[in-house]
Coordinates of N, CA and C in Angstrom, one line a residue:
M534 N -15.4 -16.1 13.9 CA -15.7 -14.8 14.5 C -14.9 -14.6 15.7
I535 N -14.4 -13.3 15.9 CA -13.7 -13.0 17.1 C -14.3 -11.6 17.6
A536 N -13.9 -11.3 18.9 CA -14.4 -10.0 19.4 C -13.5 -8.9 18.9
A537 N -14.0 -7.7 18.7 CA -13.3 -6.6 18.2 C -12.0 -6.3 19.0
S538 N -12.1 -6.6 20.3 CA -10.9 -6.4 21.2 C -9.7 -7.3 20.8
D539 N -10.0 -8.4 20.1 CA -8.9 -9.3 19.7 C -8.3 -9.0 18.3
V540 N -8.9 -8.0 17.7 CA -8.4 -7.7 16.3 C -7.0 -7.1 16.5
T541 N -6.1 -7.4 15.5 CA -4.7 -6.8 15.5 C -4.4 -6.2 14.2
K542 N -3.4 -5.4 14.1 CA -3.0 -4.7 12.9 C -2.6 -5.8 11.9
G543 N -3.0 -5.5 10.6 CA -2.7 -6.4 9.5 C -3.7 -7.5 9.2
V544 N -4.7 -7.7 10.2 CA -5.7 -8.7 10.0 C -6.8 -8.2 9.0
T545 N -7.4 -9.0 8.2 CA -8.4 -8.6 7.3 C -9.7 -9.1 7.9
I546 N -10.7 -8.1 8.0 CA -12.0 -8.3 8.6 C -13.0 -7.9 7.6
Q547 N -14.3 -8.4 7.8 CA -15.4 -8.0 7.0 C -16.2 -6.9 7.6
V548 N -16.3 -5.8 6.9 CA -17.1 -4.7 7.3 C -18.1 -4.4 6.3
E549 N -19.4 -4.4 6.7 CA -20.5 -4.1 5.7 C -20.4 -5.0 4.5
G550 N -20.0 -6.3 4.7 CA -19.9 -7.2 3.6 C -18.7 -7.1 2.7
E551 N -17.8 -6.2 3.0 CA -16.6 -6.0 2.2 C -15.3 -6.3 3.0
P552 N -14.2 -6.8 2.3 CA -13.0 -7.1 3.1 C -12.1 -5.9 3.3
Y553 N -11.7 -5.6 4.5 CA -10.9 -4.5 4.9 C -9.7 -5.0 5.7
T554 N -8.5 -4.5 5.5 CA -7.3 -4.8 6.3 C -7.2 -3.7 7.3
V555 N -6.9 -4.1 8.6 CA -6.7 -3.2 9.7 C -5.3 -2.6 9.5
V556 N -5.3 -1.2 9.3 CA -4.1 -0.5 9.1 C -3.6 0.0 10.5
N557 N -4.5 0.5 11.3 CA -4.2 1.0 12.6 C -5.3 0.8 13.6
L558 N -5.0 0.6 14.8 CA -6.1 0.5 15.8 C -5.7 1.1 17.1
E559 N -6.7 1.5 17.9 CA -6.4 2.2 19.1 C -7.6 1.9 20.1
K560 N -7.3 1.5 21.3 CA -8.3 1.2 22.3 C -8.6 2.6 23.0
V561 N -9.9 2.9 23.0 CA -10.4 4.1 23.6 C -11.1 3.7 24.9
T562 N -10.6 4.1 26.0 CA -11.2 3.7 27.3 C -12.0 4.9 27.9
R563 N -13.1 4.5 28.5 CA -13.9 5.5 29.2 C -14.1 5.0 30.6
A564 N -14.4 5.8 31.5 CA -14.6 5.4 32.9 C -15.7 4.5 33.1
Q565 N -15.4 3.4 33.7 CA -16.4 2.3 34.1 C -17.2 1.8 32.9
V566 N -16.7 1.8 31.7 CA -17.3 1.3 30.5 C -16.3 0.5 29.8
D567 N -16.7 -0.6 29.1 CA -15.8 -1.3 28.3 C -15.2 -0.5 27.2
P568 N -13.9 -0.7 26.9 CA -13.3 0.2 25.9 C -13.9 0.0 24.5
D569 N -13.8 1.0 23.7 CA -14.1 0.9 22.3 C -12.8 0.7 21.5
I570 N -12.9 0.2 20.3 CA -11.8 0.0 19.5 C -12.0 0.8 18.3
K571 N -11.1 1.8 18.1 CA -11.1 2.7 17.0 C -10.1 2.1 15.9
V572 N -10.7 1.8 14.7 CA -9.8 1.1 13.7 C -9.8 2.0 12.4
K573 N -8.6 1.9 11.8 CA -8.5 2.5 10.5 C -8.3 1.4 9.5
L574 N -9.1 1.3 8.5 CA -9.2 0.2 7.6 C -9.0 0.5 6.2
R575 N -8.3 -0.4 5.4 CA -8.1 -0.2 4.0 C -8.8 -1.3 3.2
H576 N -9.6 -0.9 2.3 CA -10.4 -1.8 1.5 C -9.4 -2.6 0.6
I577 N -9.6 -3.9 0.6 CA -8.6 -4.8 -0.2 C -8.6 -4.5 -1.7
R578 N -9.7 -4.2 -2.3 CA -9.7 -4.0 -3.7 C -9.5 -2.5 -4.1
T579 N -10.2 -1.6 -3.4 CA -10.1 -0.2 -3.9 C -9.1 0.6 -3.1
H580 N -8.5 0.1 -2.1 CA -7.6 0.8 -1.2 C -8.1 2.0 -0.5
E581 N -9.4 2.2 -0.5 CA -10.1 3.3 0.2 C -9.9 3.1 1.7
L582 N -9.6 4.2 2.4 CA -9.4 4.2 3.8 C -10.7 4.7 4.5
I583 N -11.1 3.9 5.6 CA -12.2 4.3 6.4 C -11.8 4.2 7.8
E584 N -12.6 4.8 8.7 CA -12.4 4.7 10.1 C -13.7 4.2 10.8
R585 N -13.6 3.3 11.7 CA -14.8 2.9 12.4 C -14.5 2.7 13.9
T586 N -15.5 2.9 14.7 CA -15.3 2.6 16.2 C -16.2 1.5 16.5
L587 N -15.6 0.4 17.1 CA -16.3 -0.8 17.4 C -16.4 -1.0 18.9
D588 N -17.5 -1.5 19.4 CA -17.6 -2.0 20.8 C -16.6 -3.1 21.0
A589 N -15.9 -3.2 22.1 CA -14.9 -4.2 22.3 C -15.5 -5.6 22.2
H590 N -16.7 -5.8 22.5 CA -17.3 -7.2 22.4 C -18.1 -7.4 21.1
Y591 N -18.0 -6.5 20.2 CA -18.7 -6.6 18.9 C -18.0 -7.8 18.1
P592 N -18.8 -8.7 17.6 CA -18.2 -9.9 16.9 C -17.8 -9.4 15.5
V593 N -16.6 -9.8 15.1 CA -16.0 -9.5 13.8 C -15.6 -10.7 13.0
D594 N -16.0 -10.7 11.7 CA -15.6 -11.9 10.9 C -14.3 -11.7 10.3
I595 N -13.4 -12.7 10.4 CA -12.1 -12.6 9.8 C -12.2 -13.2 8.4
V596 N -11.6 -12.5 7.5 CA -11.6 -12.9 6.1 C -10.2 -13.6 5.8
P597 N -10.3 -14.8 5.3 CA -9.0 -15.5 5.0 C -8.3 -15.0 3.8
I598 N -7.3 -14.2 3.9 CA -6.5 -13.7 2.8 C -5.2 -14.4 2.8
D599 N -4.8 -14.9 1.6 CA -3.5 -15.5 1.5 C -2.6 -14.5 0.9
R600 N -1.3 -14.5 1.3 CA -0.3 -13.6 0.8 C 0.7 -14.4 0.1
L601 N 1.0 -14.0 -1.2 CA 1.9 -14.8 -2.0 C 3.0 -13.8 -2.4
A602 N 4.3 -14.2 -2.2 CA 5.4 -13.4 -2.5 C 5.6 -13.4 -4.1
V603 N 5.6 -12.2 -4.6 CA 5.7 -12.0 -6.1 C 6.7 -10.9 -6.4
V604 N 7.1 -10.8 -7.6 CA 8.0 -9.7 -8.1 C 7.3 -9.1 -9.3
F605 N 7.3 -7.8 -9.4 CA 6.8 -7.1 -10.6 C 7.7 -7.3 -11.8
T606 N 7.2 -7.8 -12.9 CA 8.1 -8.0 -14.0 C 7.9 -6.9 -15.1
H607 N 6.7 -6.5 -15.5 CA 6.5 -5.5 -16.5 C 5.1 -5.0 -16.6
W608 N 4.9 -3.9 -17.2 CA 3.7 -3.3 -17.5 C 3.5 -3.3 -19.0
D609 N 2.4 -3.9 -19.6 CA 2.3 -4.0 -21.0 C 1.4 -2.9 -21.6
G610 N 1.0 -1.9 -20.8 CA 0.1 -0.8 -21.2 C -1.3 -1.1 -20.9
E611 N -1.6 -2.3 -20.5 CA -3.0 -2.7 -20.1 C -3.0 -3.4 -18.7
F612 N -2.0 -4.2 -18.5 CA -2.0 -5.0 -17.2 C -0.6 -4.9 -16.6
Y613 N -0.6 -5.0 -15.2 CA 0.7 -5.1 -14.5 C 0.9 -6.6 -14.4
H614 N 2.2 -7.1 -14.7 CA 2.5 -8.5 -14.7 C 3.4 -8.8 -13.5
F615 N 3.0 -9.9 -12.7 CA 3.8 -10.3 -11.6 C 4.1 -11.8 -11.7
A616 N 5.3 -12.1 -11.2 CA 5.7 -13.6 -11.2 C 5.9 -14.0 -9.8
D617 N 5.4 -15.3 -9.5 CA 5.5 -15.9 -8.2 C 7.0 -16.2 -7.9
I618 N 7.5 -15.6 -6.8 CA 8.9 -15.8 -6.4 C 9.1 -17.3 -5.9
G619 N 8.1 -17.8 -5.1 CA 8.3 -19.1 -4.5 C 7.8 -20.2 -5.4
S620 N 7.8 -20.0 -6.7 CA 7.3 -21.1 -7.6 C 8.1 -22.3 -7.6
D621 N 7.5 -23.5 -7.7 CA 8.3 -24.8 -7.7 C 9.2 -24.9 -8.9
N622 N 8.8 -24.2 -10.0 CA 9.6 -24.3 -11.2 C 10.1 -22.9 -11.5
P623 N 11.4 -22.6 -11.1 CA 11.9 -21.2 -11.4 C 12.1 -20.8 -12.8
D624 N 12.1 -21.8 -13.7 CA 12.2 -21.5 -15.2 C 10.9 -21.1 -15.8
D625 N 9.8 -21.5 -15.1 CA 8.5 -21.2 -15.6 C 7.6 -20.8 -14.4
P626 N 7.8 -19.6 -13.8 CA 7.0 -19.2 -12.6 C 5.5 -18.9 -13.0
D627 N 4.7 -19.1 -12.0 CA 3.3 -18.7 -12.2 C 3.2 -17.1 -12.4
E628 N 2.4 -16.7 -13.4 CA 2.3 -15.3 -13.7 C 0.9 -14.8 -13.4
F629 N 0.8 -13.6 -12.8 CA -0.4 -13.0 -12.5 C -0.5 -11.6 -13.3
Q630 N -1.7 -11.3 -13.7 CA -1.9 -10.0 -14.4 C -3.0 -9.3 -13.7
L631 N -2.7 -8.0 -13.3 CA -3.7 -7.2 -12.6 C -3.9 -5.9 -13.4
P632 N -5.2 -5.5 -13.6 CA -5.4 -4.2 -14.2 C -5.1 -3.1 -13.2
P633 N -4.8 -1.8 -13.7 CA -4.5 -0.7 -12.8 C -5.6 -0.4 -11.7
D634 N -6.8 -0.6 -12.1 CA -7.9 -0.2 -11.1 C -7.9 -1.2 -9.9
M635 N -7.4 -2.4 -10.1 CA -7.4 -3.4 -9.0 C -6.2 -3.0 -8.0
L636 N -5.2 -2.3 -8.5 CA -4.1 -1.9 -7.7 C -4.4 -0.6 -6.9
G637 N -5.3 0.2 -7.4 CA -5.6 1.5 -6.7 C -4.3 2.4 -6.6
N638 N -4.1 3.0 -5.5 CA -3.0 3.9 -5.3 C -1.6 3.2 -5.3
A639 N -1.6 1.9 -5.1 CA -0.4 1.1 -5.1 C 0.3 1.2 -6.4
A640 N -0.4 1.4 -7.5 CA 0.2 1.5 -8.8 C 1.3 2.6 -8.9
K641 N 1.1 3.6 -8.1 CA 2.1 4.7 -8.2 C 3.5 4.3 -7.6
F642 N 3.5 3.2 -6.9 CA 4.8 2.8 -6.2 C 5.4 1.6 -6.8
I643 N 4.8 1.0 -7.8 CA 5.3 -0.2 -8.4 C 6.4 0.1 -9.5
V644 N 7.6 -0.4 -9.2 CA 8.7 -0.2 -10.1 C 9.3 -1.6 -10.5
D645 N 10.1 -1.7 -11.6 CA 10.6 -2.9 -12.0 C 11.3 -3.7 -10.9
D646 N 11.1 -5.0 -10.9 CA 11.8 -5.9 -10.0 C 11.4 -5.7 -8.5
L647 N 10.3 -5.0 -8.2 CA 9.8 -4.7 -6.9 C 9.2 -6.0 -6.3
E648 N 9.7 -6.5 -5.1 CA 9.1 -7.6 -4.5 C 8.0 -7.2 -3.5
L649 N 6.9 -7.8 -3.6 CA 5.7 -7.4 -2.8 C 4.9 -8.6 -2.6
K650 N 3.8 -8.5 -1.9 CA 2.8 -9.6 -1.6 C 1.6 -9.4 -2.4
M651 N 1.2 -10.5 -3.1 CA -0.1 -10.5 -3.9 C -1.1 -11.0 -2.9
L652 N -2.3 -10.3 -2.8 CA -3.3 -10.7 -1.9 C -4.3 -11.6 -2.7
L653 N -4.6 -12.8 -2.1 CA -5.5 -13.7 -2.8 C -6.7 -14.0 -1.9
L654 N -7.9 -13.8 -2.4 CA -9.1 -14.1 -1.7 C -9.8 -15.2 -2.5
N655 N -10.0 -16.3 -1.9 CA -10.5 -17.5 -2.5 C -9.7 -17.9 -3.8
S656 N -8.4 -17.8 -3.6 CA -7.4 -18.2 -4.7 C -7.4 -17.2 -5.9
E657 N -8.1 -16.1 -5.8 CA -8.2 -15.1 -6.9 C -7.4 -13.9 -6.4
P658 N -6.5 -13.3 -7.2 CA -5.8 -12.1 -6.9 C -6.8 -10.9 -6.7
V659 N -6.7 -10.2 -5.6 CA -7.6 -9.0 -5.4 C -6.8 -7.7 -5.2
G660 N -5.5 -7.8 -5.1 CA -4.7 -6.6 -4.9 C -3.3 -7.0 -4.4
V661 N -2.5 -6.0 -4.0 CA -1.2 -6.2 -3.6 C -0.9 -5.5 -2.2
E662 N 0.1 -5.9 -1.5 CA 0.5 -5.3 -0.3 C 1.9 -4.8 -0.5
L663 N 2.1 -3.5 -0.5 CA 3.4 -3.0 -0.7 C 4.3 -3.1 0.5
P664 N 5.7 -3.1 0.2 CA 6.6 -2.9 1.4 C 6.4 -1.5 2.0
S665 N 7.0 -1.3 3.2 CA 6.8 0.0 3.8 C 7.4 1.2 3.1
S666 N 8.5 0.9 2.3 CA 9.1 1.9 1.5 C 9.6 1.3 0.2
V667 N 9.8 2.2 -0.9 CA 10.2 1.7 -2.2 C 11.3 2.7 -2.7
I668 N 12.3 2.1 -3.3 CA 13.3 3.0 -3.9 C 13.0 3.3 -5.4
M669 N 12.9 4.6 -5.7 CA 12.5 5.0 -7.0 C 13.5 6.0 -7.6
R670 N 13.5 6.1 -8.9 CA 14.4 7.1 -9.6 C 13.7 8.4 -9.9
V671 N 14.4 9.5 -9.7 CA 13.9 10.8 -9.9 C 14.0 11.2 -11.4
K672 N 12.9 11.6 -12.0 CA 13.0 12.0 -13.4 C 13.2 13.5 -13.5
S673 N 12.5 14.3 -12.7 CA 12.7 15.8 -12.8 C 12.5 16.4 -11.4
V674 N 13.1 17.6 -11.2 CA 13.0 18.3 -10.0 C 12.8 19.8 -10.3
D675 N 11.8 20.4 -9.6 CA 11.5 21.8 -9.8 C 11.9 22.6 -8.6
M676 N 13.0 23.2 -8.5 CA 13.5 23.9 -7.3 C 13.4 25.4 -7.5
V677 N 12.5 25.9 -8.2 CA 12.3 27.3 -8.3 C 11.0 27.8 -7.8
G678 N 10.8 29.0 -7.6 CA 9.5 29.6 -7.2 C 9.2 29.5 -5.8
R679 N 8.0 29.4 -5.5 CA 7.5 29.5 -4.1 C 7.9 28.3 -3.2
F680 N 8.0 27.1 -3.8 CA 8.4 25.9 -3.1 C 9.8 26.1 -2.5
W681 N 10.7 26.4 -3.3 CA 12.1 26.5 -2.9 C 12.3 27.6 -1.8
R682 N 11.7 28.7 -2.0 CA 11.9 29.8 -1.0 C 11.2 29.6 0.3
A683 N 10.0 29.1 0.2 CA 9.1 29.0 1.4 C 9.5 27.9 2.3
I684 N 9.8 26.7 1.8 CA 9.9 25.5 2.7 C 11.2 24.7 2.4
M685 N 12.1 25.3 1.5 CA 13.4 24.6 1.2 C 13.2 23.2 0.6
E686 N 12.0 23.0 0.0 CA 11.8 21.7 -0.7 C 11.1 22.1 -2.0
G687 N 11.2 21.1 -2.9 CA 10.6 21.3 -4.2 C 10.0 20.0 -4.7
P688 N 9.0 20.1 -5.6 CA 8.4 18.8 -6.1 C 9.3 18.1 -7.1
A689 N 9.4 16.8 -7.0 CA 10.1 15.9 -7.9 C 9.2 15.0 -8.5
R690 N 9.3 14.7 -9.8 CA 8.5 13.8 -10.5 C 9.3 12.5 -10.6
L691 N 8.8 11.4 -10.2 CA 9.5 10.1 -10.1 C 9.1 9.2 -11.4
E692 N 9.8 8.1 -11.5 CA 9.7 7.3 -12.7 C 8.3 6.8 -13.0
T693 N 7.4 6.7 -11.9 CA 6.1 6.2 -12.1 C 5.1 7.4 -12.3
G694 N 5.6 8.6 -12.2 CA 4.7 9.8 -12.4 C 4.3 10.4 -11.0
L695 N 4.7 9.7 -9.9 CA 4.4 10.2 -8.6 C 5.1 11.5 -8.3
A696 N 4.5 12.5 -7.7 CA 5.1 13.7 -7.3 C 5.4 13.7 -5.8
V697 N 6.7 14.0 -5.5 CA 7.1 14.0 -4.1 C 7.9 15.3 -3.8
M698 N 7.7 15.8 -2.6 CA 8.4 17.0 -2.2 C 9.8 16.5 -1.7
V699 N 10.9 17.1 -2.2 CA 12.2 16.6 -1.9 C 13.1 17.8 -1.5
P700 N 14.2 17.6 -0.7 CA 15.1 18.7 -0.4 C 16.0 19.0 -1.6
P701 N 16.7 20.1 -1.5 CA 17.5 20.6 -2.6 C 18.7 19.6 -3.0
I702 N 19.1 18.7 -2.1 CA 20.2 17.8 -2.5 C 19.8 16.7 -3.5
V703 N 18.5 16.6 -3.8 CA 18.1 15.6 -4.8 C 18.0 16.2 -6.2
S704 N 18.6 15.5 -7.1 CA 18.6 16.0 -8.5 C 18.1 14.8 -9.5
P705 N 17.8 15.2 -10.7 CA 17.3 14.2 -11.7 C 18.3 13.0 -11.8
G706 N 17.8 11.8 -11.8 CA 18.7 10.6 -11.9 C 19.0 10.0 -10.6
D707 N 18.8 10.7 -9.5 CA 19.0 10.2 -8.2 C 18.0 9.1 -7.8
R708 N 18.3 8.2 -6.9 CA 17.4 7.2 -6.4 C 17.1 7.7 -5.0
I709 N 15.7 7.6 -4.7 CA 15.3 8.0 -3.4 C 14.4 7.0 -2.8
R710 N 14.3 6.9 -1.5 CA 13.4 6.0 -0.8 C 12.1 6.8 -0.5
V711 N 10.9 6.2 -0.8 CA 9.6 6.8 -0.6 C 8.8 6.0 0.3
N712 N 8.1 6.6 1.3 CA 7.2 5.9 2.1 C 5.9 5.6 1.4
T713 N 5.5 4.3 1.4 CA 4.4 3.9 0.6 C 3.0 4.2 1.3
E714 N 3.1 4.4 2.6 CA 1.9 4.7 3.4 C 1.4 6.2 3.1
N715 N 2.3 7.1 3.1 CA 1.9 8.5 2.9 C 2.5 9.2 1.7
G716 N 3.4 8.5 0.9 CA 3.9 9.0 -0.3 C 5.0 10.1 -0.1
E717 N 5.6 10.1 1.0 CA 6.6 11.1 1.4 C 8.0 10.7 1.2
Y718 N 8.9 11.6 0.8 CA 10.3 11.4 0.7 C 10.9 11.0 2.0
M719 N 11.8 9.9 2.0 CA 12.4 9.5 3.3 C 13.9 9.8 3.3
E720 N 14.6 9.4 2.2 CA 16.0 9.6 2.1 C 16.5 9.4 0.7
R721 N 17.7 9.9 0.4 CA 18.4 9.6 -0.9 C 19.3 8.4 -0.7
V722 N 19.2 7.5 -1.7 CA 20.0 6.3 -1.6 C 21.0 6.2 -2.7

């Protein structure tokens, strides 16, 4: 157990009996009172975001989460398949299978050969940790109607089905970088 004031971004803590990763934190100070810690948390399994305000001296349980470097190999229609990058035997790497519901919103960003971190709780996979951005291929772009005229952007459908607002320089077949935190277009690559 540690005090809430010692919690840092990226640490996994237990809140109401469930494991949450600290996405963001902010110390809120008030005159002549110990500061409160305002934290934004993401549930390990469901990826649900919640916000809590903790007293700086509130005891917090740290949840031991192991992070294993993996690469996405394929989707078989039922499970996402990942291979351990750091396997001792590169000819026969350890393989993990995760159902889409265990990935939550992360499934929208998973493309072939994507390297990411598998989250292990008690040696069991519970989810994945995406990189901050992912390069994805554009399948279609709709640059007509109200989107184009009003904001000079239009919706693009990406290879995973994710819809992203893009500028007019983007066309079908282009590869773009997408922010995995908010799902927004970053740049054309």
